[in-house]
Coordinates of C-alpha atoms in Angstrom, one line a residue:
X568 CA 139.7 78.3 112.8
X569 CA 139.4 80.7 109.9
X570 CA 138.5 77.7 107.6
X571 CA 135.8 76.6 110.1
X572 CA 134.4 80.1 110.3
X573 CA 134.6 80.4 106.6
X574 CA 132.7 77.2 106.0
X575 CA 129.9 78.3 108.3
X576 CA 129.7 81.7 106.7
X577 CA 130.0 80.1 103.3
X578 CA 126.9 78.0 103.8
X579 CA 125.0 81.1 104.7
X580 CA 126.2 83.0 101.6
X581 CA 125.4 80.0 99.4
X582 CA 121.9 80.0 100.6
X583 CA 121.6 83.7 99.9
X584 CA 123.1 83.1 96.4
X585 CA 120.5 80.4 95.8
X586 CA 117.7 82.7 96.9
X587 CA 118.9 85.4 94.5
X588 CA 119.1 82.9 91.6
X589 CA 115.6 81.5 92.2
X590 CA 113.8 84.7 93.2
X591 CA 115.8 87.6 91.8
X592 CA 116.8 86.8 88.3
X593 CA 113.4 87.2 86.7
X594 CA 114.7 86.2 83.3
X595 CA 117.2 89.0 83.1
X596 CA 120.4 88.0 81.3
X597 CA 123.5 89.2 79.7
X598 CA 121.7 89.4 76.3
X599 CA 119.5 92.2 77.6
X600 CA 122.4 94.6 77.1
X601 CA 124.0 93.1 74.1
X602 CA 126.6 90.4 73.9
X603 CA 129.5 92.9 74.3
X604 CA 128.5 94.0 77.8
X605 CA 129.2 91.6 80.6
X606 CA 130.4 94.0 83.4
X607 CA 129.8 97.6 84.6
X608 CA 133.3 97.9 86.0
X609 CA 136.4 96.1 87.3
X610 CA 138.4 95.9 90.5
X611 CA 141.9 94.9 89.5
X612 CA 141.3 91.8 87.3
X613 CA 137.9 91.1 88.8
X614 CA 134.8 92.2 86.9
X615 CA 131.7 93.7 88.5
X616 CA 129.0 91.7 86.6
X617 CA 126.3 93.7 84.9
X618 CA 123.6 91.2 86.1
X619 CA 124.6 91.6 89.7
X620 CA 124.5 95.4 89.5
X621 CA 121.1 95.3 87.9
X622 CA 119.6 92.9 90.5
X623 CA 121.0 94.7 93.5
X624 CA 120.0 98.1 92.2
X625 CA 116.4 97.0 91.5
X626 CA 116.2 95.4 94.9
X627 CA 117.4 98.5 96.7
X628 CA 115.1 100.8 94.8
X629 CA 112.1 98.5 95.5
X630 CA 112.9 98.5 99.2
X631 CA 113.2 102.3 99.3
X632 CA 109.8 102.6 97.5
X633 CA 108.2 100.4 100.1
X634 CA 109.6 102.5 102.9
X635 CA 108.7 105.9 101.4
X636 CA 105.4 104.9 99.6
X637 CA 106.4 106.6 96.4
X638 CA 107.9 105.5 93.1
X639 CA 111.6 106.5 92.5
X640 CA 113.3 107.5 89.3
X641 CA 116.9 106.8 88.7
X642 CA 117.6 110.4 89.5
X643 CA 115.8 110.0 92.8
X644 CA 117.7 106.9 93.6
X645 CA 121.0 108.7 92.9
X646 CA 120.1 111.6 95.2
X647 CA 119.1 109.1 97.9
X648 CA 122.6 107.5 97.7
X649 CA 121.2 104.2 96.5
X650 CA 123.4 104.0 93.4
X651 CA 126.6 104.8 95.3
X652 CA 125.7 102.3 98.0
X653 CA 125.2 99.5 95.5
X654 CA 128.4 100.3 93.7
X655 CA 130.3 100.4 97.0
X656 CA 129.0 97.0 98.0
X657 CA 129.8 95.4 94.7
X658 CA 133.2 97.0 94.6
X659 CA 134.0 95.6 98.1
X660 CA 132.8 92.1 97.0
X661 CA 134.9 92.2 93.8
X662 CA 137.9 93.5 95.8
X663 CA 137.8 90.5 98.1
X664 CA 137.4 88.2 95.0
X665 CA 140.4 89.8 93.4
X666 CA 142.5 89.5 96.7
X667 CA 141.5 85.9 97.1
X668 CA 142.6 85.1 93.5
X669 CA 145.9 86.9 94.0
X670 CA 146.6 85.0 97.2
X671 CA 145.8 81.7 95.5
X672 CA 142.9 81.2 97.9
X673 CA 140.3 78.8 96.4
X674 CA 138.2 75.8 97.3
X675 CA 138.2 72.4 95.7
X676 CA 135.6 70.7 93.6
X677 CA 134.5 68.5 96.5
X678 CA 133.6 71.6 98.6
X679 CA 131.6 73.1 95.7
X680 CA 129.9 69.8 95.2
X681 CA 128.8 69.7 98.8
X682 CA 127.3 73.2 98.5
X683 CA 125.4 72.3 95.3
X684 CA 123.9 68.9 96.3
X685 CA 122.8 70.2 99.7
X686 CA 120.8 73.1 98.1
X687 CA 117.1 72.4 98.5
X688 CA 116.3 74.0 95.2
X689 CA 118.1 71.2 93.4
X690 CA 116.5 68.3 95.2
X691 CA 114.0 66.0 93.7
X692 CA 110.8 64.7 95.3
X693 CA 112.8 62.0 97.1
X694 CA 114.9 64.7 98.9
X695 CA 118.1 63.8 97.0
X696 CA 120.0 65.9 94.5
X697 CA 118.4 65.9 91.1
X698 CA 120.9 66.8 88.3
X699 CA 118.1 67.4 85.8
X700 CA 116.4 69.8 88.2
X701 CA 119.8 71.5 88.8
X702 CA 120.4 72.0 85.1
X703 CA 116.8 73.1 84.4
X704 CA 116.8 75.8 87.1
X705 CA 120.1 77.2 85.8
X706 CA 119.0 77.0 82.2
X707 CA 115.7 78.8 83.0
X708 CA 117.7 81.6 84.6
X709 CA 120.1 82.0 81.7
X710 CA 123.1 80.5 83.5
X711 CA 125.3 77.6 82.6
X712 CA 126.5 75.0 85.2
X713 CA 130.0 76.3 84.8
X714 CA 129.0 79.9 85.5
X715 CA 127.1 78.9 88.6
X716 CA 129.7 76.7 90.0
X717 CA 132.4 79.3 89.4
X718 CA 130.2 81.7 91.4
X719 CA 129.9 79.2 94.2
X720 CA 133.7 78.7 94.2
X721 CA 134.4 82.4 94.3
X722 CA 131.7 83.1 97.0
X723 CA 133.1 80.4 99.3
X724 CA 136.7 81.7 98.9
X725 CA 135.6 85.2 99.5
X726 CA 133.8 84.2 102.7
X727 CA 136.8 82.4 104.0
X728 CA 138.9 85.5 103.4
X729 CA 136.3 87.6 105.1
X730 CA 136.2 85.3 108.1
X731 CA 139.9 85.5 108.4
X732 CA 139.8 89.3 108.5
X733 CA 136.9 89.8 110.9
X734 CA 136.9 86.5 112.9
X735 CA 137.7 86.6 116.6
X736 CA 137.6 90.4 116.8
X737 CA 137.0 91.2 120.5
X738 CA 134.8 93.9 121.7
X739 CA 136.8 96.8 123.3
X740 CA 136.6 96.3 127.1
X741 CA 136.6 100.0 127.8
X742 CA 133.5 100.4 125.6
X743 CA 131.6 97.6 127.2
X744 CA 132.5 98.8 130.8
X745 CA 131.4 102.3 129.9
X746 CA 128.1 101.1 128.5
X747 CA 127.5 98.8 131.5
X748 CA 128.2 101.5 133.9
X749 CA 125.6 103.6 132.2
X750 CA 122.9 101.0 132.0
X751 CA 123.7 99.0 135.2
X752 CA 124.8 101.7 137.6
X753 CA 122.6 101.9 140.8
X754 CA 121.7 104.9 142.8
X755 CA 120.1 105.5 146.1
X756 CA 118.4 108.8 147.0
X757 CA 115.8 110.6 149.2
X758 CA 113.3 113.2 148.3
X759 CA 111.0 115.6 150.1
X760 CA 107.6 116.3 148.5
X761 CA 106.1 119.8 148.7
X762 CA 102.4 119.7 147.8
X763 CA 99.5 122.1 148.5
X764 CA 99.3 120.8 152.1
X765 CA 102.8 122.2 152.7
X766 CA 101.9 125.8 151.7
X767 CA 103.0 128.1 154.5
X768 CA 99.8 130.1 154.1
X769 CA 96.7 129.9 151.8
X770 CA 96.9 131.6 148.4
X771 CA 95.5 135.1 148.3
X772 CA 92.7 136.1 145.9
X773 CA 94.4 137.3 142.6
X774 CA 93.9 140.8 141.4
X775 CA 92.4 141.5 138.0
X776 CA 95.8 142.8 136.9
X777 CA 97.4 139.5 138.0
X778 CA 94.8 137.4 136.1
X779 CA 95.2 139.6 133.0
X780 CA 99.0 139.2 133.2
X781 CA 98.7 135.5 133.4
X782 CA 96.2 135.3 130.6
X783 CA 98.4 137.5 128.3
X784 CA 101.5 135.4 129.1
X785 CA 99.8 132.1 128.3
X786 CA 97.7 132.9 125.3
X787 CA 98.3 129.5 123.6
X788 CA 96.5 127.8 126.5
X789 CA 93.4 129.9 125.7
X790 CA 93.5 129.8 121.9
X791 CA 90.9 127.6 120.2
X792 CA 92.4 125.4 117.4
X793 CA 91.2 125.4 113.8
X794 CA 87.6 123.9 113.8
X795 CA 85.0 122.7 111.4
X796 CA 81.5 124.2 111.9
X797 CA 79.4 121.2 111.0
X798 CA 75.6 120.9 110.7
X799 CA 74.3 117.4 111.1
X800 CA 71.0 115.6 111.2
X801 CA 70.8 112.5 113.4
X802 CA 68.6 110.1 115.1
X803 CA 69.5 107.5 117.8
X804 CA 67.5 104.5 119.1
X805 CA 67.1 106.3 122.5
X806 CA 65.3 109.2 120.7
X807 CA 62.6 106.8 119.5
X808 CA 62.1 104.5 122.5
X809 CA 59.1 106.5 123.7
X810 CA 57.4 106.2 120.4
X811 CA 57.6 102.5 119.8
X812 CA 55.0 100.1 121.2
X813 CA 56.0 96.9 122.9
X814 CA 53.8 93.8 122.9
X815 CA 53.2 92.2 126.3
X816 CA 53.7 88.7 124.8
X817 CA 57.2 89.8 123.6
X818 CA 58.1 90.9 127.1
X819 CA 57.0 87.5 128.5
X820 CA 58.9 85.6 125.8
X821 CA 62.1 87.6 126.5
X822 CA 61.7 86.9 130.2
X823 CA 61.3 83.2 129.6
X824 CA 64.3 83.1 127.3
X825 CA 66.5 84.6 130.0
X826 CA 65.1 82.6 132.9
X827 CA 68.6 81.4 133.8
X828 CA 69.4 85.1 134.6
X829 CA 66.4 85.8 136.6
X830 CA 65.9 82.5 138.3
X831 CA 69.1 80.9 139.8
X832 CA 69.5 78.5 142.8
X833 CA 72.0 79.2 145.5
X834 CA 75.6 78.6 144.4
X835 CA 79.0 78.2 145.9
X836 CA 82.5 79.1 144.7
X837 CA 84.3 75.7 145.0
X838 CA 87.8 74.3 144.6
X839 CA 88.4 70.5 144.6
X840 CA 91.7 68.8 145.4
X841 CA 91.9 65.1 144.6
X842 CA 94.2 62.6 146.4
X843 CA 95.5 59.2 145.4
X844 CA 94.4 57.5 148.6
X845 CA 91.9 58.1 151.5
X846 CA 94.9 58.2 153.9
X847 CA 96.6 61.0 152.0
X848 CA 93.3 63.0 151.9
X849 CA 92.7 62.5 155.6
X850 CA 96.3 63.5 156.5
X851 CA 95.9 66.7 154.5
X852 CA 92.6 67.5 156.2
X853 CA 94.3 67.0 159.6
X854 CA 97.1 69.5 158.6
X855 CA 94.4 72.0 157.7
X856 CA 92.6 71.5 161.0
X857 CA 95.7 71.9 163.2
X858 CA 97.0 74.9 161.1
X859 CA 100.2 73.3 160.1
X860 CA 99.4 73.8 156.4
X861 CA 97.1 75.9 154.2
X862 CA 95.0 74.7 151.4
X863 CA 97.2 76.6 148.9
X864 CA 100.4 75.0 150.3
X865 CA 98.9 71.5 150.0
X866 CA 97.8 72.3 146.4
X867 CA 101.3 73.5 145.6
X868 CA 102.9 70.5 147.3
X869 CA 100.9 68.3 144.8
X870 CA 102.5 70.3 141.9
X871 CA 99.3 72.1 141.1
X872 CA 98.0 75.7 141.2
X873 CA 94.8 77.1 142.5
X874 CA 93.6 77.5 138.9
X875 CA 94.0 73.7 138.4
X876 CA 91.6 72.9 141.3
X877 CA 89.1 75.7 140.7
X878 CA 85.6 74.4 139.8
X879 CA 83.9 77.9 139.6
X880 CA 80.3 78.5 140.5
X881 CA 78.4 75.3 141.4
X882 CA 74.9 74.4 142.7
X883 CA 74.4 71.6 145.2
X884 CA 73.3 69.2 142.5
X885 CA 76.6 69.8 140.7
X886 CA 78.5 68.1 143.5
X887 CA 78.4 64.5 144.7
X888 CA 75.7 63.8 147.3
X889 CA 77.6 63.9 150.6
X890 CA 80.1 66.5 149.3
X891 CA 77.3 68.8 148.1
X892 CA 75.5 68.6 151.5
X893 CA 78.7 69.4 153.4
X894 CA 79.8 72.2 151.2
X895 CA 76.3 73.9 151.2
X896 CA 76.1 73.4 155.0
X897 CA 79.1 75.8 155.4
X898 CA 78.0 79.3 156.3
X899 CA 81.4 80.8 155.7
X900 CA 84.5 79.9 153.6
X901 CA 86.1 76.7 154.7
X902 CA 87.2 73.1 153.7
X903 CA 84.9 70.1 153.8
X904 CA 85.8 66.4 153.3
X905 CA 87.4 64.2 152.3
X906 CA 84.6 62.8 150.1
X907 CA 84.8 60.0 147.6
X908 CA 84.5 61.1 143.9
X909 CA 84.7 59.4 140.5
X910 CA 88.4 60.6 140.4
X911 CA 89.3 59.5 144.0
X912 CA 89.0 61.0 147.5
X913 CA 88.9 64.8 147.5
X914 CA 88.8 67.9 149.7
X915 CA 86.4 70.7 148.8
X916 CA 87.2 74.3 149.6
X917 CA 84.3 76.8 149.6
X918 CA 85.4 80.4 148.9
X919 CA 82.1 82.3 148.6
X920 CA 78.4 82.1 148.8
X921 CA 76.2 83.3 145.9
X922 CA 72.6 83.8 147.1
X923 CA 69.7 82.4 145.1
X924 CA 68.3 84.8 142.5
X925 CA 64.5 85.1 142.1
X926 CA 63.4 88.1 140.1
X927 CA 59.8 88.0 139.1
X928 CA 58.6 89.3 135.7
X929 CA 57.2 92.5 137.2
X930 CA 60.5 93.4 138.7
X931 CA 62.4 92.7 135.5
X932 CA 59.7 94.3 133.3
X933 CA 61.2 97.8 133.1
X934 CA 64.6 96.5 131.9
X935 CA 63.0 94.1 129.5
X936 CA 60.8 96.9 128.0
X937 CA 63.9 99.1 127.6
X938 CA 65.8 96.4 125.9
X939 CA 62.9 95.6 123.5
X940 CA 62.3 99.3 122.8
X941 CA 65.9 99.9 121.9
X942 CA 65.9 96.9 119.6
X943 CA 62.6 98.0 118.0
X944 CA 63.9 101.5 117.6
X945 CA 67.1 100.2 115.9
X946 CA 64.9 98.3 113.4
X947 CA 62.8 101.5 112.8
X948 CA 65.9 103.5 112.1
X949 CA 67.2 100.7 109.8
X950 CA 64.0 100.8 107.8
X951 CA 64.1 104.6 107.5
X952 CA 67.7 104.7 106.3
X953 CA 66.9 104.1 102.6
X954 CA 64.1 106.7 102.7
X955 CA 66.6 109.3 104.2
X956 CA 69.2 108.4 101.6
X957 CA 66.7 108.8 98.8
X958 CA 65.6 112.3 100.1
X959 CA 69.2 113.4 100.2
X960 CA 69.8 112.1 96.7
X961 CA 66.8 114.2 95.5
X962 CA 68.4 117.3 97.0
X963 CA 66.7 117.6 100.4
X964 CA 68.7 119.7 102.9
X965 CA 69.4 118.6 106.5
X966 CA 67.0 121.1 107.8
X967 CA 64.2 119.6 105.5
X968 CA 65.1 116.2 106.8
X969 CA 64.5 117.4 110.3
X970 CA 61.1 118.8 109.3
X971 CA 59.9 115.7 107.4
X972 CA 61.5 112.8 109.3
X973 CA 62.4 111.8 112.9
X974 CA 65.9 113.1 112.4
X975 CA 67.0 116.1 114.6
X976 CA 69.3 118.8 113.2
X977 CA 72.1 120.3 115.2
X978 CA 75.4 122.1 114.8
X979 CA 78.9 121.6 116.3
X980 CA 82.2 123.4 116.1
X981 CA 84.4 120.3 115.8
X982 CA 88.1 119.5 116.1
X983 CA 90.0 116.3 116.8
X984 CA 89.7 116.5 120.6
X985 CA 86.0 117.1 120.6
X986 CA 84.1 114.4 122.5
X987 CA 80.7 115.8 123.4
X988 CA 77.4 114.5 122.1
X989 CA 77.7 113.1 118.5
X990 CA 81.5 113.8 118.5
X991 CA 81.9 110.9 120.9
X992 CA 81.1 108.4 118.1
X993 CA 84.0 107.0 116.1
X994 CA 81.9 107.0 112.9
X995 CA 81.3 110.8 113.2
X996 CA 84.9 111.5 114.1
X997 CA 86.2 109.5 111.1
X998 CA 83.8 111.3 108.7
X999 CA 84.5 114.7 110.2
X1000 CA 88.2 114.3 109.7
X1001 CA 87.9 114.1 105.9
X1002 CA 84.8 116.3 105.5
X1003 CA 85.1 119.1 102.9
X1004 CA 82.7 121.7 101.6
X1005 CA 82.5 119.8 98.4
X1006 CA 81.0 116.7 100.1
X1007 CA 77.3 116.1 99.7
X1008 CA 75.5 114.8 102.9
X1009 CA 75.0 111.0 102.9
X1010 CA 73.7 108.6 105.5
X1011 CA 76.3 107.2 107.9
X1012 CA 75.6 104.6 110.6
X1013 CA 76.6 105.0 114.2
X1014 CA 77.9 102.3 116.4
X1015 CA 74.7 102.0 118.5
X1016 CA 72.3 101.7 115.5
X1017 CA 71.7 105.4 114.9
X1018 CA 72.3 107.3 111.7
X1019 CA 73.4 110.8 110.7
X1020 CA 74.2 113.0 107.7
X1021 CA 76.6 116.0 107.9
X1022 CA 77.5 119.2 106.1
X1023 CA 80.6 121.4 106.5
X1024 CA 79.4 125.0 106.8
X1025 CA 82.8 126.7 107.3
X1026 CA 86.3 126.4 108.6
X1027 CA 86.9 128.4 111.8
X1028 CA 90.5 129.6 112.1
X1029 CA 92.3 129.5 115.4
X1030 CA 90.9 132.2 117.8
X1031 CA 92.1 133.6 121.2
X1032 CA 89.2 133.4 123.6
X1033 CA 88.3 136.5 125.5
X1034 CA 89.3 136.6 129.2
X1035 CA 85.8 136.4 130.4
X1036 CA 85.1 133.3 128.3
X1037 CA 87.9 131.4 130.1
X1038 CA 88.1 133.2 133.4
X1039 CA 87.8 129.9 135.4
X1040 CA 90.6 128.3 133.4
X1041 CA 92.8 131.4 133.8
X1042 CA 92.2 131.4 137.6
X1043 CA 93.1 127.7 137.9
X1044 CA 96.3 128.2 135.9
X1045 CA 97.3 131.2 138.0
X1046 CA 96.7 129.3 141.2
X1047 CA 98.8 126.3 139.9
X1048 CA 101.6 128.7 138.9
X1049 CA 101.5 130.6 142.2
X1050 CA 101.4 127.4 144.2
X1051 CA 104.4 126.0 142.4
X1052 CA 106.3 129.3 142.8
X1053 CA 105.7 129.3 146.6
X1054 CA 106.5 125.6 147.0
X1055 CA 109.7 126.1 145.1
X1056 CA 110.7 128.9 147.6
X1057 CA 110.1 126.5 150.5
X1058 CA 112.1 123.7 148.7
X1059 CA 114.9 126.2 148.2
X1060 CA 114.9 127.1 151.9
X1061 CA 115.1 123.4 152.8
X1062 CA 118.0 122.9 150.3
X1063 CA 119.9 125.7 152.0
X1064 CA 119.4 124.1 155.4
X1065 CA 120.5 120.7 154.1
X1066 CA 123.6 122.2 152.5
X1067 CA 124.3 123.7 155.9
X1068 CA 124.2 120.3 157.6
X1069 CA 120.5 119.8 158.4
X1070 CA 118.6 116.6 157.6
X1071 CA 116.2 116.4 154.6
X1072 CA 113.4 115.8 157.1
X1073 CA 114.0 119.2 158.7
X1074 CA 110.7 120.6 157.1
X1075 CA 107.1 119.4 157.3
X1076 CA 107.4 117.9 153.9
X1077 CA 107.1 114.1 153.8
X1078 CA 110.4 112.3 152.9
X1079 CA 110.7 109.1 150.9
X1080 CA 113.7 107.1 149.8
X1081 CA 114.7 104.5 147.2
X1082 CA 117.7 102.3 147.2
X1083 CA 119.8 100.8 144.4
X1084 CA 117.7 102.0 141.5
X1085 CA 118.8 101.7 137.9
X1086 CA 118.0 104.1 135.1
X1087 CA 115.0 102.1 133.9
X1088 CA 113.4 101.9 137.3
X1089 CA 109.9 103.3 137.9
X1090 CA 108.8 104.4 141.4
X1091 CA 105.0 104.5 141.8
X1092 CA 103.5 107.9 142.4
X1093 CA 106.6 109.8 141.3
X1094 CA 107.5 111.6 138.0
X1095 CA 110.0 109.9 135.7
X1096 CA 112.2 113.1 136.0
X1097 CA 113.0 112.0 139.6
X1098 CA 115.0 109.0 138.3
X1099 CA 116.5 111.0 135.5
X1100 CA 117.6 113.8 137.8
X1101 CA 119.1 111.3 140.3
X1102 CA 121.4 110.1 137.6
X1103 CA 122.5 113.6 136.8
X1104 CA 123.8 114.4 140.3
X1105 CA 127.1 113.8 142.0
X1106 CA 126.9 111.7 145.2
X1107 CA 125.5 114.0 148.0
X1108 CA 124.1 116.5 145.4
X1109 CA 120.7 118.2 145.7
X1110 CA 118.2 119.2 143.0
X1111 CA 114.7 120.8 142.8
X1112 CA 112.2 119.7 140.2
X1113 CA 108.5 120.2 139.6
X1114 CA 105.9 117.7 138.4
X1115 CA 102.4 116.4 139.1
X1116 CA 101.6 119.8 140.7
X1117 CA 104.3 119.2 143.4
X1118 CA 107.8 120.4 144.0
X1119 CA 110.5 117.8 144.9
X1120 CA 113.8 118.3 146.7
X1121 CA 116.0 115.4 145.7
X1122 CA 119.2 114.3 147.5
X1123 CA 121.5 111.6 146.0
X1124 CA 122.9 109.5 148.8
X1125 CA 124.9 106.7 147.1
X1126 CA 126.3 105.5 143.8
X1127 CA 126.9 101.8 143.2
X1128 CA 128.5 99.8 140.4
X1129 CA 126.3 97.4 138.4
X1130 CA 125.3 94.2 140.3
X1131 CA 127.5 91.5 138.9
X1132 CA 125.1 88.8 140.4
X1133 CA 122.1 90.2 138.6
X1134 CA 121.1 87.9 135.7
X1135 CA 119.8 90.9 133.7
X1136 CA 123.2 92.6 134.0
X1137 CA 124.9 89.4 132.7
X1138 CA 122.5 89.1 129.8
X1139 CA 122.9 92.8 128.9
X1140 CA 126.7 92.5 129.1
X1141 CA 126.6 89.6 126.7
X1142 CA 124.3 91.4 124.3
X1143 CA 126.4 94.6 124.3
X1144 CA 129.6 92.6 123.8
X1145 CA 128.1 90.7 120.8
X1146 CA 126.8 94.0 119.2
X1147 CA 130.1 95.8 119.7
X1148 CA 132.1 92.9 118.2
X1149 CA 129.7 92.7 115.3
X1150 CA 129.8 96.4 114.7
X1151 CA 133.6 96.4 114.9
X1152 CA 133.8 93.4 112.5
X1153 CA 131.6 95.2 109.9
X1154 CA 133.8 98.3 110.1
X1155 CA 136.9 96.2 109.8
X1156 CA 135.6 94.3 106.8
X1157 CA 134.6 97.6 105.1
X1158 CA 138.0 99.1 105.8
X1159 CA 139.8 96.0 104.5
X1160 CA 137.7 95.7 101.4
X1161 CA 138.1 99.4 100.7
X1162 CA 141.9 99.1 101.0
X1163 CA 141.9 96.1 98.7
X1164 CA 139.8 98.0 96.2
X1165 CA 142.1 101.0 96.3
X1166 CA 145.2 98.9 96.0
X1167 CA 143.8 96.9 93.0
X1168 CA 142.3 100.0 91.3
X1169 CA 138.6 100.5 90.5
X1170 CA 137.2 101.4 87.1
X1171 CA 133.5 101.8 86.1
X1172 CA 132.1 101.8 82.6
X1173 CA 129.8 104.8 82.4
X1174 CA 128.3 103.6 79.2
X1175 CA 127.4 100.2 80.8
X1176 CA 126.0 101.9 83.9
X1177 CA 123.8 104.2 81.7
X1178 CA 122.4 101.2 79.8
X1179 CA 121.4 99.5 83.1
X1180 CA 119.8 102.7 84.4
X1181 CA 117.9 103.1 81.1
X1182 CA 116.7 99.5 81.3
X1183 CA 115.4 100.1 84.9
X1184 CA 113.7 103.4 83.9
X1185 CA 111.7 101.7 81.2
X1186 CA 110.2 99.0 83.4

């Protein structure tokens, strides 16, 4: 079994090795560090090759740079633990190679040959192994055939040893059972909802002292964020529609081009179900007439769906003669037929009537004029864009633009949550985000065809608004807080009654229940905390929570083990078992390799390491 697992794992490792040879060696060879340096260290009698250390260190640093978005020096890589991580990985690999050698574990020439000839990188255009290509690839990468095949032999042996160590490691049953209890456990519970309708009495009018106290206790809610005071000049198509002239001929041409929208015959929403024979169609119609079947059930019995038989909106001329007359004779949804069609006898179901549309030019004129005026205004703005840009380049201010062109100047105290007026445009928001006082106004297009230019006047630091400025907001906050406080008292009273033996329905608050819910369940109209709290209680326990402006009294009624018949539970058990076994195998492999390394003895050549680091630093 270990050999079988080793063979499977060996194939994977060989492919990884081939990828490293073809993609990772980038012309780097032993001569880069001088002929005397072949390894950066040893584990027992097994060397840690300098080329392997170089390749893996470069790869790790590149991955870290992609993740962080910054270039790393060797010092940065050392602080990030990259150097230690690479040395540990190569040490473990060499430790296994050393152990395999000491055990006499090796693979024969035939096994090595199988790995080499099956590698796609060494195949010719006919898909068979090409020795010339094999030797050429290795020669270009600075490796001899003997070096490469020795690496294949060692890698395969190492993988067999690794498979023997970690193969067949079972996942701890206690761990899986604990995880499945957590994820699959089911709970049933009831809850009473106390909302504003359950208030024992209306809220009183708050005193000035109460409002002031609430305001002072919640100043973050009434503090304006940092803002940018921005002056902008802008013009929108809608600002110019009253100034553009629309030609009557243009209105008529637009009306004619959209005749299909303004002039439409009566239509029906139709479905068509085709049968192989007239007898089958007649039998289906009889079942519909006597109520023993529905149109949908007949469709599904044919192995179809309603989408398969839907024809959409049709005019009478779109249907075959007799079928069209029958369908359009129906004054309410129903089934007509069977009728002969090019595809065979069919039943037609009519689902809706769309009345004929006949909108004369005079009725459509206002909408057409508005559309043409908007389009004309967009063209006018497009034509003025270059002129406005030129004026700004010559030093014109936004206020001067407003005096000399159709642009209107305005001001806004803007922050990221602003959405009024121009702040509702994505183009303005994107520009405002990066706007500084060093930026000169330039023309920027808006999504609807308008344009604007902007200037940052000042940065407004966060400011606590005066009570009178936010009195309405303060009052609403006080009322919400006072309502919650009073509802919580009522919920606490009901909790005491339930603990004394009363039912949860003992108050006027409505009671709902849910059965056999798992942790990932969602109950429409309830806060997520309801499920979370239910899984924190002991069976029979009670808890009060607030959310959505309501107060809830929750009672856990039953705790059940995971449903063994639930397909999702089975899949989750399988996944957790695989993950736990894999994690245990990795830990076991690391521990074994570490023990082998410690037993064999590990030595690193600091001079060789420094030369590799210097080589990387100069690239």
